[in-house]
């Protein structure tokens, strides 16, 4: 497969390729023909490119400006985030714990509750 470029409408025609083998005998010939049809592009498509160009230039500038602004804000946010950690007075401390768990003494006369009745699964 090959690609033909720079063709115009007046290049539309039937093209033939003929191969002749003379040596070694016997004489052989093979030919194939192809029709190359070149369509003319409508002229209004080229005008659309030029019509959209005045709108595309400001839009491209706005997208470029937005990306640069977003990158600058993100960079400043990262820089402030690093500095904020260094200026923080909070220290991660473990909570105060007692020597052992506190238990209430059992109250006599009150039956203990059996919570297994409230469970939906069997222990």
mmCIF file of N, CA and C in Angstrom:
data_model
loop_
_atom_site.group_PDB
_atom_site.id
_atom_site.type_symbol
_atom_site.label_atom_id
_atom_site.label_comp_id
_atom_site.label_asym_id
_atom_site.label_seq_id
_atom_site.Cartn_x
_atom_site.Cartn_y
_atom_site.Cartn_z
ATOM 1 N N UNK A 1 0.850 -1.169 0.000
ATOM 2 C CA UNK A 1 0.000 0.000 0.000
ATOM 3 C C UNK A 1 0.897 1.234 0.000
ATOM 4 N N UNK A 2 0.523 2.190 -0.747
ATOM 5 C CA UNK A 2 1.283 3.431 -0.802
ATOM 6 C C UNK A 2 0.314 4.605 -0.764
ATOM 7 N N UNK A 3 0.874 5.745 -0.480
ATOM 8 C CA UNK A 3 0.074 6.950 -0.288
ATOM 9 C C UNK A 3 0.460 7.969 -1.358
ATOM 10 N N UNK A 4 -0.539 8.461 -2.044
ATOM 11 C CA UNK A 4 -0.317 9.509 -3.036
ATOM 12 C C UNK A 4 -0.702 10.845 -2.422
ATOM 13 N N UNK A 5 0.147 11.809 -2.582
ATOM 14 C CA UNK A 5 -0.144 13.122 -2.014
ATOM 15 C C UNK A 5 -0.089 14.176 -3.115
ATOM 16 N N UNK A 6 -0.614 15.331 -2.803
ATOM 17 C CA UNK A 6 -0.644 16.492 -3.705
ATOM 18 C C UNK A 6 -1.373 16.197 -5.017
ATOM 19 N N UNK A 7 -2.464 15.453 -4.921
ATOM 20 C CA UNK A 7 -3.260 15.174 -6.115
ATOM 21 C C UNK A 7 -4.344 16.225 -6.268
ATOM 22 N N UNK A 8 -4.680 16.497 -7.512
ATOM 23 C CA UNK A 8 -5.750 17.440 -7.812
ATOM 24 C C UNK A 8 -6.828 16.707 -8.597
ATOM 25 N N UNK A 9 -7.939 17.390 -8.832
ATOM 26 C CA UNK A 9 -9.079 16.772 -9.499
ATOM 27 C C UNK A 9 -8.715 16.342 -10.917
ATOM 28 N N UNK A 10 -7.859 17.072 -11.596
ATOM 29 C CA UNK A 10 -7.511 16.708 -12.975
ATOM 30 C C UNK A 10 -6.597 15.484 -13.052
ATOM 31 N N UNK A 11 -6.151 14.935 -11.906
ATOM 32 C CA UNK A 11 -5.367 13.701 -11.898
ATOM 33 C C UNK A 11 -6.252 12.457 -11.893
ATOM 34 N N UNK A 12 -7.560 12.595 -11.842
ATOM 35 C CA UNK A 12 -8.466 11.452 -11.862
ATOM 36 C C UNK A 12 -8.371 10.772 -13.224
ATOM 37 N N UNK A 13 -8.051 9.457 -13.202
ATOM 38 C CA UNK A 13 -7.917 8.712 -14.453
ATOM 39 C C UNK A 13 -7.722 7.238 -14.124
ATOM 40 N N UNK A 14 -7.685 6.418 -15.163
ATOM 41 C CA UNK A 14 -7.391 4.997 -15.023
ATOM 42 C C UNK A 14 -5.912 4.813 -15.334
ATOM 43 N N UNK A 15 -5.169 4.299 -14.367
ATOM 44 C CA UNK A 15 -3.731 4.117 -14.514
ATOM 45 C C UNK A 15 -3.429 2.629 -14.642
ATOM 46 N N UNK A 16 -2.472 2.293 -15.522
ATOM 47 C CA UNK A 16 -2.148 0.902 -15.790
ATOM 48 C C UNK A 16 -0.673 0.652 -15.499
ATOM 49 N N UNK A 17 -0.410 -0.507 -14.903
ATOM 50 C CA UNK A 17 0.959 -0.952 -14.657
ATOM 51 C C UNK A 17 1.140 -2.257 -15.430
ATOM 52 N N UNK A 18 2.127 -2.306 -16.331
ATOM 53 C CA UNK A 18 2.346 -3.479 -17.174
ATOM 54 C C UNK A 18 3.754 -4.001 -16.924
ATOM 55 N N UNK A 19 3.853 -5.306 -16.656
ATOM 56 C CA UNK A 19 5.140 -5.950 -16.403
ATOM 57 C C UNK A 19 5.374 -6.964 -17.518
ATOM 58 N N UNK A 20 6.532 -6.871 -18.155
ATOM 59 C CA UNK A 20 6.911 -7.816 -19.208
ATOM 60 C C UNK A 20 8.194 -8.517 -18.794
ATOM 61 N N UNK A 21 8.163 -9.837 -18.793
ATOM 62 C CA UNK A 21 9.347 -10.635 -18.475
ATOM 63 C C UNK A 21 9.852 -11.224 -19.789
ATOM 64 N N UNK A 22 10.998 -10.769 -20.235
ATOM 65 C CA UNK A 22 11.552 -11.202 -21.516
ATOM 66 C C UNK A 22 12.575 -12.319 -21.315
ATOM 67 N N UNK A 23 13.412 -12.171 -20.334
ATOM 68 C CA UNK A 23 14.460 -13.154 -20.099
ATOM 69 C C UNK A 23 14.299 -13.679 -18.697
ATOM 70 N N UNK A 24 14.278 -14.860 -18.398
ATOM 71 C CA UNK A 24 14.422 -16.070 -19.203
ATOM 72 C C UNK A 24 13.127 -16.391 -19.949
ATOM 73 N N UNK A 25 13.240 -17.085 -21.059
ATOM 74 C CA UNK A 25 12.045 -17.466 -21.816
ATOM 75 C C UNK A 25 11.163 -18.367 -20.971
ATOM 76 N N UNK A 26 9.974 -18.461 -21.128
ATOM 77 C CA UNK A 26 9.076 -17.893 -22.113
ATOM 78 C C UNK A 26 8.709 -16.453 -21.770
ATOM 79 N N UNK A 27 8.255 -15.753 -22.750
ATOM 80 C CA UNK A 27 7.841 -14.361 -22.612
ATOM 81 C C UNK A 27 6.537 -14.304 -21.809
ATOM 82 N N UNK A 28 6.522 -13.478 -20.755
ATOM 83 C CA UNK A 28 5.327 -13.332 -19.919
ATOM 84 C C UNK A 28 4.996 -11.857 -19.789
ATOM 85 N N UNK A 29 3.715 -11.611 -19.670
ATOM 86 C CA UNK A 29 3.261 -10.237 -19.464
ATOM 87 C C UNK A 29 2.109 -10.230 -18.465
ATOM 88 N N UNK A 30 2.100 -9.216 -17.667
ATOM 89 C CA UNK A 30 1.032 -9.066 -16.670
ATOM 90 C C UNK A 30 0.730 -7.583 -16.538
ATOM 91 N N UNK A 31 -0.548 -7.275 -16.524
ATOM 92 C CA UNK A 31 -0.921 -5.866 -16.401
ATOM 93 C C UNK A 31 -2.125 -5.730 -15.475
ATOM 94 N N UNK A 32 -2.119 -4.643 -14.779
ATOM 95 C CA UNK A 32 -3.221 -4.310 -13.875
ATOM 96 C C UNK A 32 -3.518 -2.833 -14.034
ATOM 97 N N UNK A 33 -4.794 -2.533 -13.892
ATOM 98 C CA UNK A 33 -5.166 -1.121 -13.995
ATOM 99 C C UNK A 33 -5.950 -0.726 -12.753
ATOM 100 N N UNK A 34 -5.778 0.493 -12.363
ATOM 101 C CA UNK A 34 -6.456 1.054 -11.190
ATOM 102 C C UNK A 34 -7.070 2.390 -11.570
ATOM 103 N N UNK A 35 -8.223 2.615 -11.010
ATOM 104 C CA UNK A 35 -8.878 3.899 -11.205
ATOM 105 C C UNK A 35 -8.580 4.760 -9.987
ATOM 106 N N UNK A 36 -7.985 5.893 -10.210
ATOM 107 C CA UNK A 36 -7.711 6.842 -9.129
ATOM 108 C C UNK A 36 -8.668 7.997 -9.307
ATOM 109 N N UNK A 37 -9.507 8.151 -8.304
ATOM 110 C CA UNK A 37 -10.540 9.187 -8.350
ATOM 111 C C UNK A 37 -10.253 10.190 -7.242
ATOM 112 N N UNK A 38 -10.030 11.422 -7.610
ATOM 113 C CA UNK A 38 -9.713 12.481 -6.655
ATOM 114 C C UNK A 38 -10.926 13.388 -6.549
ATOM 115 N N UNK A 39 -11.449 13.516 -5.341
ATOM 116 C CA UNK A 39 -12.606 14.387 -5.124
ATOM 117 C C UNK A 39 -12.132 15.770 -4.711
ATOM 118 N N UNK A 40 -12.879 16.735 -5.127
ATOM 119 C CA UNK A 40 -12.568 18.107 -4.755
ATOM 120 C C UNK A 40 -13.189 18.399 -3.398
ATOM 121 N N UNK A 41 -12.414 19.003 -2.524
ATOM 122 C CA UNK A 41 -12.932 19.364 -1.209
ATOM 123 C C UNK A 41 -13.831 20.580 -1.332
ATOM 124 N N UNK A 42 -14.911 20.585 -0.576
ATOM 125 C CA UNK A 42 -15.767 21.780 -0.597
ATOM 126 C C UNK A 42 -15.003 22.993 -0.071
ATOM 127 N N UNK A 43 -15.273 24.141 -0.654
ATOM 128 C CA UNK A 43 -14.548 25.355 -0.301
ATOM 129 C C UNK A 43 -14.951 25.914 1.053
ATOM 130 N N UNK A 44 -16.170 25.623 1.525
ATOM 131 C CA UNK A 44 -16.624 26.225 2.783
ATOM 132 C C UNK A 44 -15.908 25.639 3.992
ATOM 133 N N UNK A 45 -15.290 24.463 3.889
ATOM 134 C CA UNK A 45 -14.570 23.897 5.023
ATOM 135 C C UNK A 45 -13.327 24.715 5.358
ATOM 136 N N UNK A 46 -12.673 25.242 4.374
ATOM 137 C CA UNK A 46 -11.506 26.073 4.635
ATOM 138 C C UNK A 46 -11.904 27.379 5.314
ATOM 139 N N UNK A 47 -13.070 27.905 4.986
ATOM 140 C CA UNK A 47 -13.522 29.144 5.607
ATOM 141 C C UNK A 47 -13.861 28.929 7.075
ATOM 142 N N UNK A 48 -14.329 27.738 7.435
ATOM 143 C CA UNK A 48 -14.661 27.467 8.829
ATOM 144 C C UNK A 48 -13.428 27.543 9.721
ATOM 145 N N UNK A 49 -12.289 27.134 9.198
ATOM 146 C CA UNK A 49 -11.059 27.202 9.975
ATOM 147 C C UNK A 49 -10.721 28.651 10.289
ATOM 148 N N UNK A 50 -10.872 29.524 9.313
ATOM 149 C CA UNK A 50 -10.553 30.931 9.528
ATOM 150 C C UNK A 50 -11.617 31.631 10.374
ATOM 151 N N UNK A 51 -12.861 31.163 10.319
ATOM 152 C CA UNK A 51 -13.913 31.766 11.133
ATOM 153 C C UNK A 51 -13.698 31.424 12.601
ATOM 154 N N UNK A 52 -13.270 30.202 12.903
ATOM 155 C CA UNK A 52 -13.061 29.788 14.287
ATOM 156 C C UNK A 52 -11.747 30.296 14.865
ATOM 157 N N UNK A 53 -10.843 30.761 14.044
ATOM 158 C CA UNK A 53 -9.540 31.203 14.527
ATOM 159 C C UNK A 53 -9.629 32.391 15.491
ATOM 160 N N UNK A 54 -10.429 33.422 15.244
ATOM 161 C CA UNK A 54 -10.505 34.518 16.224
ATOM 162 C C UNK A 54 -11.054 34.073 17.580
ATOM 163 N N UNK A 55 -11.864 33.036 17.592
ATOM 164 C CA UNK A 55 -12.371 32.538 18.862
ATOM 165 C C UNK A 55 -11.377 31.562 19.497
ATOM 166 N N UNK A 56 -10.602 30.846 18.694
ATOM 167 C CA UNK A 56 -9.675 29.847 19.216
ATOM 168 C C UNK A 56 -8.465 30.489 19.893
ATOM 169 N N UNK A 57 -8.020 31.618 19.403
ATOM 170 C CA UNK A 57 -6.841 32.267 19.987
ATOM 171 C C UNK A 57 -7.113 32.740 21.418
ATOM 172 N N UNK A 58 -8.194 33.474 21.699
ATOM 173 C CA UNK A 58 -8.449 33.842 23.099
ATOM 174 C C UNK A 58 -8.747 32.632 23.987
ATOM 175 N N UNK A 59 -9.416 31.629 23.427
ATOM 176 C CA UNK A 59 -9.703 30.428 24.207
ATOM 177 C C UNK A 59 -8.409 29.703 24.567
ATOM 178 N N UNK A 60 -7.483 29.612 23.631
ATOM 179 C CA UNK A 60 -6.190 28.992 23.913
ATOM 180 C C UNK A 60 -5.407 29.776 24.951
ATOM 181 N N UNK A 61 -5.451 31.104 24.864
ATOM 182 C CA UNK A 61 -4.776 31.933 25.865
ATOM 183 C C UNK A 61 -5.397 31.736 27.242
ATOM 184 N N UNK A 62 -6.731 31.647 27.309
ATOM 185 C CA UNK A 62 -7.422 31.439 28.584
ATOM 186 C C UNK A 62 -7.057 30.088 29.191
ATOM 187 N N UNK A 63 -6.981 29.047 28.384
ATOM 188 C CA UNK A 63 -6.603 27.722 28.887
ATOM 189 C C UNK A 63 -5.165 27.746 29.396
ATOM 190 N N UNK A 64 -4.266 28.371 28.653
ATOM 191 C CA UNK A 64 -2.870 28.479 29.083
ATOM 192 C C UNK A 64 -2.760 29.262 30.389
ATOM 193 N N UNK A 65 -3.470 30.381 30.489
ATOM 194 C CA UNK A 65 -3.460 31.199 31.705
ATOM 195 C C UNK A 65 -4.024 30.410 32.887
ATOM 196 N N UNK A 66 -5.082 29.632 32.665
ATOM 197 C CA UNK A 66 -5.688 28.842 33.738
ATOM 198 C C UNK A 66 -4.730 27.775 34.250
ATOM 199 N N UNK A 67 -4.029 27.125 33.346
ATOM 200 C CA UNK A 67 -3.086 26.082 33.762
ATOM 201 C C UNK A 67 -1.932 26.686 34.552
ATOM 202 N N UNK A 68 -1.399 27.810 34.101
ATOM 203 C CA UNK A 68 -0.293 28.467 34.811
ATOM 204 C C UNK A 68 -0.747 28.942 36.191
ATOM 205 N N UNK A 69 -1.939 29.532 36.269
ATOM 206 C CA UNK A 69 -2.455 30.020 37.552
ATOM 207 C C UNK A 69 -2.693 28.868 38.514
ATOM 208 N N UNK A 70 -3.268 27.784 38.041
ATOM 209 C CA UNK A 70 -3.521 26.621 38.892
ATOM 210 C C UNK A 70 -2.212 26.030 39.397
ATOM 211 N N UNK A 71 -1.207 25.944 38.545
ATOM 212 C CA UNK A 71 0.087 25.413 38.963
ATOM 213 C C UNK A 71 0.738 26.319 40.006
ATOM 214 N N UNK A 72 0.633 27.632 39.842
ATOM 215 C CA UNK A 72 1.223 28.560 40.813
ATOM 216 C C UNK A 72 0.517 28.468 42.160
ATOM 217 N N UNK A 73 -0.801 28.391 42.155
ATOM 218 C CA UNK A 73 -1.551 28.274 43.414
ATOM 219 C C UNK A 73 -1.224 26.957 44.103
ATOM 220 N N UNK A 74 -1.124 25.880 43.353
ATOM 221 C CA UNK A 74 -0.797 24.577 43.930
ATOM 222 C C UNK A 74 0.611 24.599 44.527
ATOM 223 N N UNK A 75 1.562 25.228 43.834
ATOM 224 C CA UNK A 75 2.924 25.326 44.351
ATOM 225 C C UNK A 75 2.953 26.127 45.653
ATOM 226 N N UNK A 76 2.236 27.249 45.701
ATOM 227 C CA UNK A 76 2.187 28.058 46.931
ATOM 228 C C UNK A 76 1.516 27.296 48.062
ATOM 229 N N UNK A 77 0.484 26.530 47.753
ATOM 230 C CA UNK A 77 -0.215 25.745 48.777
ATOM 231 C C UNK A 77 0.718 24.689 49.367
ATOM 232 N N UNK A 78 1.505 24.028 48.503
ATOM 233 C CA UNK A 78 2.452 23.031 49.011
ATOM 234 C C UNK A 78 3.523 23.681 49.879
ATOM 235 N N UNK A 79 3.990 24.849 49.469
ATOM 236 C CA UNK A 79 5.022 25.545 50.229
ATOM 237 C C UNK A 79 4.487 25.982 51.592
ATOM 238 N N UNK A 80 3.266 26.514 51.627
ATOM 239 C CA UNK A 80 2.661 26.928 52.895
ATOM 240 C C UNK A 80 2.368 25.725 53.780
ATOM 241 N N UNK A 81 2.010 24.619 53.170
ATOM 242 C CA UNK A 81 1.710 23.413 53.934
ATOM 243 C C UNK A 81 2.964 22.911 54.645
ATOM 244 N N UNK A 82 4.107 22.970 53.975
ATOM 245 C CA UNK A 82 5.363 22.546 54.602
ATOM 246 C C UNK A 82 5.732 23.478 55.751
ATOM 247 N N UNK A 83 5.556 24.781 55.570
ATOM 248 C CA UNK A 83 5.898 25.747 56.615
ATOM 249 C C UNK A 83 4.935 25.662 57.787
ATOM 250 N N UNK A 84 3.692 25.354 57.528
ATOM 251 C CA UNK A 84 2.691 25.277 58.578
ATOM 252 C C UNK A 84 2.997 24.132 59.543
ATOM 253 N N UNK A 85 3.525 23.032 59.044
ATOM 254 C CA UNK A 85 3.850 21.892 59.894
ATOM 255 C C UNK A 85 4.982 22.259 60.840
ATOM 256 N N UNK A 86 5.940 23.059 60.390
ATOM 257 C CA UNK A 86 7.061 23.441 61.238
ATOM 258 C C UNK A 86 6.647 24.424 62.327
ATOM 259 N N UNK A 87 5.606 25.216 62.115
ATOM 260 C CA UNK A 87 5.181 26.213 63.083
ATOM 261 C C UNK A 87 4.082 25.701 64.005
ATOM 262 N N UNK A 88 3.712 24.452 63.914
ATOM 263 C CA UNK A 88 2.613 23.915 64.699
ATOM 264 C C UNK A 88 3.088 23.618 66.117
ATOM 265 N N UNK A 89 2.311 24.033 67.130
ATOM 266 C CA UNK A 89 2.661 23.803 68.527
ATOM 267 C C UNK A 89 2.058 22.520 69.073
ATOM 268 N N UNK A 90 1.318 21.805 68.299
ATOM 269 C CA UNK A 90 0.656 20.594 68.759
ATOM 270 C C UNK A 90 1.651 19.440 68.771
ATOM 271 N N UNK A 91 1.651 18.698 69.858
ATOM 272 C CA UNK A 91 2.480 17.508 69.962
ATOM 273 C C UNK A 91 1.566 16.305 70.089
ATOM 274 N N UNK A 92 1.867 15.285 69.373
ATOM 275 C CA UNK A 92 1.064 14.079 69.430
ATOM 276 C C UNK A 92 1.424 13.323 70.699
ATOM 277 N N UNK A 93 0.526 13.341 71.680
ATOM 278 C CA UNK A 93 0.783 12.709 72.968
ATOM 279 C C UNK A 93 -0.231 11.603 73.191
ATOM 280 N N UNK A 94 0.202 10.566 73.876
ATOM 281 C CA UNK A 94 -0.718 9.481 74.197
ATOM 282 C C UNK A 94 -1.622 9.930 75.339
ATOM 283 N N UNK A 95 -2.864 9.491 75.365
ATOM 284 C CA UNK A 95 -3.770 9.910 76.438
ATOM 285 C C UNK A 95 -3.356 9.310 77.778
ATOM 286 N N UNK A 96 -3.733 10.013 78.840
ATOM 287 C CA UNK A 96 -3.407 9.559 80.191
ATOM 288 C C UNK A 96 -4.181 8.294 80.496
ATOM 289 N N UNK A 97 -3.504 7.301 81.060
ATOM 290 C CA UNK A 97 -4.161 6.037 81.376
ATOM 291 C C UNK A 97 -4.013 5.760 82.861
ATOM 292 N N UNK A 98 -5.042 5.123 83.400
ATOM 293 C CA UNK A 98 -4.986 4.758 84.821
ATOM 294 C C UNK A 98 -4.197 3.464 84.973
ATOM 295 N N UNK A 99 -3.954 3.088 86.194
ATOM 296 C CA UNK A 99 -3.180 1.876 86.457
ATOM 297 C C UNK A 99 -3.938 0.611 86.075
ATOM 298 N N UNK A 100 -5.213 0.672 86.036
ATOM 299 C CA UNK A 100 -5.998 -0.505 85.691
ATOM 300 C C UNK A 100 -7.428 -0.099 85.390
ATOM 301 N N UNK A 101 -8.186 -1.014 84.845
ATOM 302 C CA UNK A 101 -9.572 -0.662 84.535
ATOM 303 C C UNK A 101 -10.402 -0.520 85.808
ATOM 304 N N UNK A 102 -11.281 0.442 85.796
ATOM 305 C CA UNK A 102 -12.151 0.655 86.954
ATOM 306 C C UNK A 102 -13.413 -0.174 86.788
ATOM 307 N N UNK A 103 -13.764 -0.848 87.852
ATOM 308 C CA UNK A 103 -14.978 -1.648 87.832
ATOM 309 C C UNK A 103 -15.882 -1.182 88.963
ATOM 310 N N UNK A 104 -17.135 -1.122 88.638
ATOM 311 C CA UNK A 104 -18.089 -0.795 89.696
ATOM 312 C C UNK A 104 -18.360 -2.052 90.518
ATOM 313 N N UNK A 105 -18.540 -1.897 91.756
ATOM 314 C CA UNK A 105 -18.868 -3.085 92.563
ATOM 315 C C UNK A 105 -20.276 -3.569 92.205
ATOM 316 N N UNK A 106 -20.485 -4.880 92.199
ATOM 317 C CA UNK A 106 -21.818 -5.394 91.851
ATOM 318 C C UNK A 106 -22.855 -4.959 92.879
ATOM 319 N N UNK A 107 -24.011 -4.592 92.399
ATOM 320 C CA UNK A 107 -25.098 -4.187 93.290
ATOM 321 C C UNK A 107 -25.956 -5.416 93.581
ATOM 322 N N UNK A 108 -26.100 -5.701 94.846
ATOM 323 C CA UNK A 108 -26.852 -6.889 95.240
ATOM 324 C C UNK A 108 -28.340 -6.618 95.145
ATOM 325 N N UNK A 109 -29.064 -7.613 94.701
ATOM 326 C CA UNK A 109 -30.503 -7.493 94.576
ATOM 327 C C UNK A 109 -30.954 -7.157 93.169
ATOM 328 N N UNK A 110 -30.045 -6.748 92.293
ATOM 329 C CA UNK A 110 -30.395 -6.434 90.906
ATOM 330 C C UNK A 110 -29.804 -7.541 90.033
ATOM 331 N N UNK A 111 -30.630 -8.220 89.252
ATOM 332 C CA UNK A 111 -30.081 -9.307 88.430
ATOM 333 C C UNK A 111 -29.197 -8.739 87.311
ATOM 334 N N UNK A 112 -28.180 -9.500 86.957
ATOM 335 C CA UNK A 112 -27.299 -9.066 85.870
ATOM 336 C C UNK A 112 -28.019 -9.247 84.542
ATOM 337 N N UNK A 113 -27.711 -8.353 83.606
ATOM 338 C CA UNK A 113 -28.384 -8.411 82.305
ATOM 339 C C UNK A 113 -27.677 -9.406 81.392
ATOM 340 N N UNK A 114 -28.453 -10.102 80.630
ATOM 341 C CA UNK A 114 -27.928 -11.026 79.643
ATOM 342 C C UNK A 114 -28.172 -10.400 78.270
ATOM 343 N N UNK A 115 -27.108 -9.911 77.650
ATOM 344 C CA UNK A 115 -27.243 -9.201 76.383
ATOM 345 C C UNK A 115 -27.345 -10.135 75.181
ATOM 346 N N UNK A 116 -27.222 -11.431 75.390
ATOM 347 C CA UNK A 116 -27.293 -12.341 74.249
ATOM 348 C C UNK A 116 -28.673 -12.370 73.631
ATOM 349 N N UNK A 117 -29.687 -11.951 74.350
ATOM 350 C CA UNK A 117 -31.036 -11.939 73.788
ATOM 351 C C UNK A 117 -31.181 -10.858 72.725
ATOM 352 N N UNK A 118 -30.335 -9.824 72.779
ATOM 353 C CA UNK A 118 -30.442 -8.733 71.822
ATOM 354 C C UNK A 118 -29.607 -8.967 70.562
ATOM 355 N N UNK A 119 -28.767 -9.973 70.576
ATOM 356 C CA UNK A 119 -27.912 -10.236 69.420
ATOM 357 C C UNK A 119 -28.684 -10.986 68.351
ATOM 358 N N UNK A 120 -28.367 -10.726 67.116
ATOM 359 C CA UNK A 120 -29.022 -11.434 66.023
ATOM 360 C C UNK A 120 -28.221 -12.669 65.611
ATOM 361 N N UNK A 121 -27.061 -12.881 66.180
ATOM 362 C CA UNK A 121 -26.259 -14.063 65.855
ATOM 363 C C UNK A 121 -25.989 -14.848 67.121
ATOM 364 N N UNK A 122 -25.738 -16.108 66.954
ATOM 365 C CA UNK A 122 -25.473 -16.988 68.092
ATOM 366 C C UNK A 122 -23.981 -16.954 68.418
ATOM 367 N N UNK A 123 -23.607 -16.864 69.702
ATOM 368 C CA UNK A 123 -22.173 -16.864 70.053
ATOM 369 C C UNK A 123 -21.551 -18.246 69.893
#
